[in-house]
Amino acid sequence: MSIQLASVDDSLYFTAEIAFWAWWNGGGRMPDRESVWDIARSGITRRAEEVSTRHRLTATERVRAELNEALLAWKPVGGSYVRARGRCLAVTADPELVEAVAAHERSKSQQLMISWSEQRRQQQREQMSSLLLDPLRATAWWLLNNQEKATEVKEVATTFLELQGMLKPAARTESAGKLVDEFLDTKDAAIKVHFLHTLKKCFLGYDREDLATRLSALEE
């Protein structure tokens, strides 16, 4: 029989040519022959789709091989007395759809390679930045890769020291005043007024009327 088997991709199907056999394994009166074949066909199809739905359309030969493994044994169909087994003769798919799926897989592989390459470049940039700010490590790394130029290590170390001075970010000095200034740099007037009022009460609480008076200028 020729049956359509779903693939892992929605709405894309394999066409499988499957020969199957069935027999009645129960007592009493056996249903008509056509019913037994229908039950067996249903069971074979379910077993086949357990295989096909794991694969893309590009894997027709693999699906055929796995179907022969999955359908080899006699197995009961559901709760019936029908037992069935099968053999897959061929698995095909629409050539245009196969090419479309293959192109999609190639595109995903290329995107993955680009992503890996970019991650590697980012790691290299971070490693280089770290080395340039650490003359000792940078010199050791250079010497490891240029052992035949050991006589130049002093000059190289000096260069790395100079680069560190040029590239090292300037240290940021913090103070309570700077933090207050940053907090007051807000567009929300209500927050600013509330903060200044609270700060003024704090100054007055510690008998610093001079600071409270200077603060009043900011409230205007």
PDB file of C-alpha atoms in Angstrom, residues 183-184 186 188-197 218:
ATOM      1  CA  PHE A 183      20.223  61.791  42.354  1.00  0.00           C
ATOM      2  CA  LEU A 184      19.011  65.384  42.017  1.00  0.00           C
ATOM      3  CA  THR A 186      16.021  64.057  37.711  1.00  0.00           C
ATOM      4  CA  ASP A 188      10.653  64.450  38.293  1.00  0.00           C
ATOM      5  CA  ALA A 189      10.189  67.657  40.279  1.00  0.00           C
ATOM      6  CA  ALA A 190       8.216  65.902  43.041  1.00  0.00           C
ATOM      7  CA  ILE A 191      11.100  63.528  43.768  1.00  0.00           C
ATOM      8  CA  LYS A 192      13.562  66.435  43.869  1.00  0.00           C
ATOM      9  CA  VAL A 193      11.396  68.508  46.256  1.00  0.00           C
ATOM     10  CA  HIS A 194      10.815  65.553  48.588  1.00  0.00           C
ATOM     11  CA  PHE A 195      14.514  64.700  48.691  1.00  0.00           C
ATOM     12  CA  LEU A 196      15.573  68.314  49.418  1.00  0.00           C
ATOM     13  CA  HIS A 197      12.954  68.595  52.146  1.00  0.00           C
ATOM     14  CA  LEU A 218      18.079  74.843  45.630  1.00  0.00           C
TER      15      LEU A 218
END
